[in-house]
XYZ file of C-alpha atoms in Angstrom:
352
model
C 162.801 43.394 -37.035
C 162.661 41.209 -40.169
C 161.979 37.143 -40.247
C 160.420 34.575 -42.055
C 156.469 34.958 -42.856
C 153.876 32.817 -44.451
C 150.954 34.907 -45.931
C 147.904 32.760 -46.486
C 145.858 34.129 -49.427
C 148.863 35.734 -50.692
C 147.143 37.058 -53.784
C 144.006 38.555 -52.426
C 143.642 42.163 -51.593
C 145.122 41.828 -48.079
C 147.453 39.455 -48.703
C 149.424 41.064 -51.694
C 149.690 44.380 -49.696
C 151.071 42.458 -46.765
C 153.552 40.593 -48.981
C 154.596 43.742 -50.569
C 155.213 45.462 -47.075
C 157.007 42.487 -45.759
C 159.466 42.193 -48.775
C 160.069 46.030 -48.475
C 161.049 45.315 -44.479
C 163.388 42.552 -45.521
C 161.297 39.582 -44.884
C 161.567 36.351 -46.531
C 157.877 35.652 -47.866
C 156.103 32.253 -48.355
C 152.934 33.053 -50.206
C 150.232 30.228 -49.725
C 147.357 30.008 -52.176
C 145.237 27.006 -53.875
C 146.821 28.304 -57.256
C 149.840 30.650 -56.337
C 150.135 33.454 -58.923
C 153.918 34.793 -59.697
C 154.626 37.526 -57.283
C 158.010 38.972 -57.296
C 160.223 37.714 -54.324
C 157.431 35.519 -52.981
C 158.073 31.795 -52.553
C 155.042 29.993 -53.650
C 153.188 27.353 -51.403
C 150.419 25.451 -53.295
C 147.745 24.159 -50.714
C 144.115 23.587 -50.534
C 143.480 24.269 -47.021
C 140.292 22.149 -47.181
C 142.605 19.227 -47.483
C 144.071 18.386 -44.377
C 146.618 16.132 -45.620
C 147.712 18.243 -48.489
C 148.010 21.128 -46.521
C 150.292 19.269 -43.978
C 152.588 18.043 -46.966
C 152.841 21.567 -48.374
C 154.059 22.939 -45.146
C 156.491 20.486 -44.088
C 159.893 21.739 -43.373
C 158.388 25.712 -43.307
C 159.143 27.492 -40.129
C 157.743 30.815 -40.187
C 158.229 33.291 -37.438
C 154.745 34.847 -38.188
C 151.661 33.786 -40.126
C 149.211 36.063 -41.649
C 145.780 34.618 -42.300
C 143.994 36.772 -44.871
C 141.753 34.301 -46.762
C 138.225 32.686 -46.501
C 135.769 30.836 -49.083
C 132.306 32.292 -49.410
C 129.688 29.629 -49.135
C 126.030 29.404 -49.690
C 125.109 29.550 -45.816
C 126.523 30.624 -42.733
C 126.456 27.095 -41.523
C 128.613 26.326 -44.388
C 130.897 29.299 -44.135
C 131.482 28.385 -40.588
C 132.116 24.450 -41.449
C 134.592 25.484 -44.363
C 136.435 28.348 -42.990
C 136.875 26.901 -39.376
C 138.475 23.805 -41.229
C 140.707 25.858 -43.296
C 142.227 27.638 -40.238
C 142.259 24.581 -38.342
C 144.015 22.526 -41.149
C 146.479 25.316 -41.523
C 147.466 25.599 -37.730
C 147.655 21.688 -37.503
C 150.055 21.537 -40.599
C 152.120 24.127 -38.904
C 152.433 22.372 -35.530
C 155.947 22.184 -34.296
C 157.254 24.755 -36.798
C 158.229 27.354 -34.090
C 155.911 29.680 -35.233
C 156.053 32.848 -32.634
C 152.873 34.785 -34.162
C 149.522 33.950 -36.035
C 147.539 37.005 -37.247
C 143.928 36.419 -38.251
C 142.189 39.135 -40.373
C 138.526 39.079 -39.901
C 136.318 42.229 -40.111
C 133.220 44.460 -38.896
C 131.107 41.490 -39.475
C 132.261 40.639 -35.839
C 129.756 43.362 -34.895
C 127.349 43.277 -37.629
C 126.746 39.813 -38.122
C 126.743 37.455 -40.832
C 125.858 38.034 -44.311
C 122.416 36.332 -43.688
C 121.610 38.544 -40.708
C 123.847 41.472 -41.675
C 123.126 45.017 -40.174
C 119.754 43.616 -38.461
C 118.582 42.849 -34.788
C 120.345 43.858 -31.813
C 123.420 45.451 -32.726
C 126.152 47.406 -30.709
C 126.204 51.217 -30.538
C 128.553 52.785 -32.756
C 131.615 53.514 -32.710
C 132.185 49.820 -32.600
C 134.941 48.759 -29.906
C 136.603 45.612 -29.405
C 135.207 45.099 -25.796
C 131.644 44.788 -27.114
C 132.435 41.212 -27.888
C 130.395 38.946 -29.886
C 126.610 38.852 -31.105
C 124.505 36.115 -30.235
C 124.539 34.512 -33.527
C 126.677 32.175 -35.663
C 129.245 33.526 -37.273
C 132.220 31.949 -39.268
C 134.626 34.926 -37.849
C 134.064 33.746 -34.370
C 134.753 30.079 -35.544
C 137.933 31.216 -37.271
C 138.937 32.933 -33.908
C 138.462 29.920 -31.847
C 140.624 27.624 -34.100
C 143.421 30.312 -33.407
C 142.915 30.606 -29.845
C 142.812 26.691 -29.261
C 145.838 26.002 -31.519
C 147.761 28.988 -29.794
C 146.783 27.562 -26.234
C 148.096 24.116 -27.726
C 150.998 25.247 -29.313
C 152.379 28.377 -27.204
C 152.431 30.964 -30.227
C 151.012 34.623 -29.819
C 148.071 35.861 -31.843
C 146.405 38.911 -33.061
C 142.925 39.522 -34.553
C 142.393 42.237 -36.936
C 139.085 43.733 -37.715
C 139.103 46.059 -40.904
C 136.243 48.022 -42.375
C 135.381 47.633 -45.998
C 139.020 47.242 -47.374
C 140.424 49.408 -50.428
C 143.023 47.459 -52.540
C 143.759 45.736 -55.722
C 143.097 42.207 -56.737
C 141.367 40.450 -59.655
C 138.731 37.557 -59.015
C 138.359 38.635 -55.140
C 134.865 38.278 -53.727
C 134.659 41.670 -51.657
C 136.305 44.293 -53.713
C 134.450 47.771 -53.540
C 137.144 49.761 -54.838
C 137.231 48.004 -58.100
C 133.565 47.594 -58.328
C 133.140 51.449 -58.056
C 135.995 51.902 -60.629
C 134.299 49.540 -63.054
C 131.059 51.071 -62.557
C 132.111 54.563 -63.064
C 133.961 53.218 -66.473
C 130.533 51.804 -67.411
C 128.808 54.896 -66.573
C 130.933 56.744 -68.662
C 130.869 54.589 -71.712
C 127.032 54.420 -71.774
C 126.469 58.054 -70.883
C 124.666 56.943 -67.592
C 124.415 58.841 -64.401
C 126.799 57.844 -61.530
C 124.019 56.428 -59.339
C 124.789 55.879 -55.572
C 123.216 52.333 -55.063
C 122.796 52.306 -51.190
C 120.671 53.543 -48.398
C 119.945 57.080 -47.035
C 121.756 55.732 -43.527
C 125.040 55.192 -45.728
C 124.505 58.473 -47.816
C 124.044 60.695 -44.752
C 125.908 58.971 -42.147
C 129.043 58.864 -41.093
C 131.678 55.909 -42.120
C 135.131 54.764 -42.480
C 137.076 52.430 -44.495
C 140.543 50.527 -44.518
C 143.359 50.534 -46.994
C 144.910 47.310 -47.583
C 148.171 48.984 -47.074
C 147.228 50.328 -43.687
C 146.012 46.793 -42.714
C 149.183 45.341 -43.669
C 151.066 48.016 -41.665
C 148.765 47.081 -38.688
C 149.322 43.000 -39.228
C 152.973 43.573 -39.008
C 153.096 46.267 -36.227
C 150.719 43.616 -34.057
C 153.174 40.632 -34.881
C 156.489 42.309 -33.943
C 154.919 44.562 -30.872
C 154.875 42.494 -27.382
C 152.117 44.725 -26.191
C 149.953 43.557 -28.994
C 150.325 39.843 -28.269
C 146.843 38.090 -27.810
C 144.653 41.157 -28.477
C 141.894 41.577 -31.005
C 142.003 45.114 -32.930
C 139.838 47.323 -35.244
C 141.721 48.850 -38.138
C 140.640 51.762 -40.251
C 142.491 54.490 -42.111
C 141.952 57.109 -39.122
C 139.529 59.390 -41.000
C 135.599 59.499 -41.320
C 133.544 60.643 -44.211
C 129.910 60.582 -45.695
C 129.366 58.969 -49.054
C 127.621 62.147 -49.879
C 130.857 63.663 -49.861
C 132.833 60.811 -51.051
C 130.752 59.777 -54.165
C 131.102 63.237 -55.695
C 135.103 62.957 -55.454
C 135.016 59.285 -56.860
C 132.884 60.777 -59.992
C 135.157 63.519 -60.556
C 137.973 61.268 -60.777
C 136.504 59.609 -63.470
C 134.859 62.475 -65.261
C 131.368 61.301 -64.782
C 128.137 62.891 -63.351
C 127.056 61.977 -59.948
C 123.214 61.767 -60.083
C 121.523 63.376 -57.080
C 120.684 60.890 -54.390
C 116.721 60.534 -54.103
C 116.650 58.043 -51.208
C 115.976 54.858 -53.368
C 118.135 52.248 -52.997
C 119.293 50.938 -56.408
C 121.692 48.159 -56.126
C 124.570 47.511 -58.284
C 123.592 43.948 -58.863
C 120.699 45.094 -60.916
C 122.380 48.333 -62.319
C 125.183 46.160 -63.584
C 123.083 42.989 -64.395
C 123.489 43.390 -68.092
C 126.989 45.005 -68.394
C 129.117 41.950 -69.114
C 129.154 42.440 -72.872
C 129.767 46.182 -72.700
C 132.563 45.638 -70.364
C 134.161 43.234 -72.707
C 133.615 45.610 -75.697
C 135.626 48.058 -73.616
C 138.190 45.786 -72.875
C 138.740 44.724 -76.364
C 138.830 48.024 -77.725
C 141.329 49.635 -74.829
C 143.406 46.521 -74.574
C 142.650 45.926 -71.012
C 143.809 42.874 -69.139
C 140.690 41.312 -67.715
C 137.574 41.193 -70.163
C 135.427 39.402 -67.572
C 133.343 41.520 -65.659
C 132.659 39.139 -62.749
C 136.432 38.850 -61.923
C 136.754 42.533 -61.249
C 133.376 43.785 -59.722
C 131.495 42.220 -56.669
C 128.548 44.061 -56.830
C 126.708 41.875 -53.911
C 129.332 42.894 -51.537
C 129.342 46.510 -52.298
C 125.494 46.394 -52.333
C 125.688 44.803 -48.885
C 128.109 47.736 -47.381
C 126.168 50.656 -49.148
C 122.914 49.178 -48.295
C 123.259 48.825 -44.538
C 120.238 50.793 -42.494
C 122.758 51.931 -39.767
C 125.786 54.288 -39.253
C 128.780 52.304 -39.186
C 132.271 53.988 -37.538
C 134.986 51.982 -35.970
C 137.028 52.946 -32.900
C 140.879 52.553 -33.079
C 141.743 53.765 -29.746
C 143.045 50.629 -28.388
C 145.801 50.172 -31.261
C 146.576 53.907 -30.810
C 147.278 53.522 -27.152
C 149.535 50.604 -27.769
C 151.721 52.757 -30.275
C 150.102 52.246 -33.789
C 149.903 55.791 -35.343
C 149.667 55.151 -39.134
C 147.172 56.990 -40.895
C 145.668 57.109 -44.492
C 143.181 59.429 -46.114
C 140.356 57.218 -47.695
C 139.861 59.580 -50.931
C 143.403 59.334 -51.683
C 142.897 55.604 -51.077
C 140.728 55.258 -53.663
C 142.712 57.538 -55.914
C 145.656 55.516 -55.424
C 143.899 52.411 -56.396
C 142.257 53.996 -59.373
C 145.893 54.878 -60.561
C 147.005 51.396 -59.866
C 144.188 49.635 -61.754
C 144.777 52.212 -64.852
C 148.459 51.317 -64.727
C 147.839 47.700 -64.745
C 145.367 47.878 -67.642
C 142.420 47.120 -65.521
C 140.464 50.116 -66.308
C 140.889 52.401 -69.206
């Protein structure tokens, strides 16, 4: 099955993987962004979703069969996250009213279970592995506000919906707010350059506990599956690669790929924001010497987000039984998801 798709946030980690898969499957793909970048085969739609009028004008005449919402804007507080990101979803769906759209897929994440950044991994949390029926925490959360906008518009306009909750996403994008894979790649290169040990920045709970992650390509397959599978209509899903690991194992494997020494973990949290605080000039030197495409460290590394994930005080494992029962069987090993990303970053001259 193919059709016409609108990918919102088309140049981001999830959006770019989704556009690639849709094009491969024969879809006509419109890619919406505030400032669209050149993506082969993607029809650009320039729109600031915070501007309702401009969004409606940009979407006029567009009749997508499926819409994939893969973007958000980080704000200084959860109240602002809610205000801005719910308005963006509302303006998008208002702009598509009457377009005949059959399905809207919204990408959120495990903060549905862990709480927003202001209360991340704190207080009373549901037991792991996280399951979709565990529902919402009793806290304000912009993911919930985004969902409510989708539910309201679906009731009004009659389209089907799906919500997708990945764990930390592995994939390529430049200038992305949440980008652990590229952050760790850049950190490893800096350690190799400076002769520093590759120090795990997080908590003992993350080092020793089980965890999982989500390759952007796996998430793209999940999005397309839900949009084209009647049994997945009007459902929320967790989506991860299908394996579990401990960082005590994965850290050695990442270090080995880059040829750096993985320092023994001593139980002390050493955030990347601190470790990389003075590395901008060193990265620029590396980029200039090696002819890299991006000399600005801040556009590649999102240390704050990697610290949040690797510093969590609890084990985080995700249940995918719901998707499996309904027929989604794709799998991706997480270590090879990292390796594939590192190869792509090297091929695109983002790391040496």
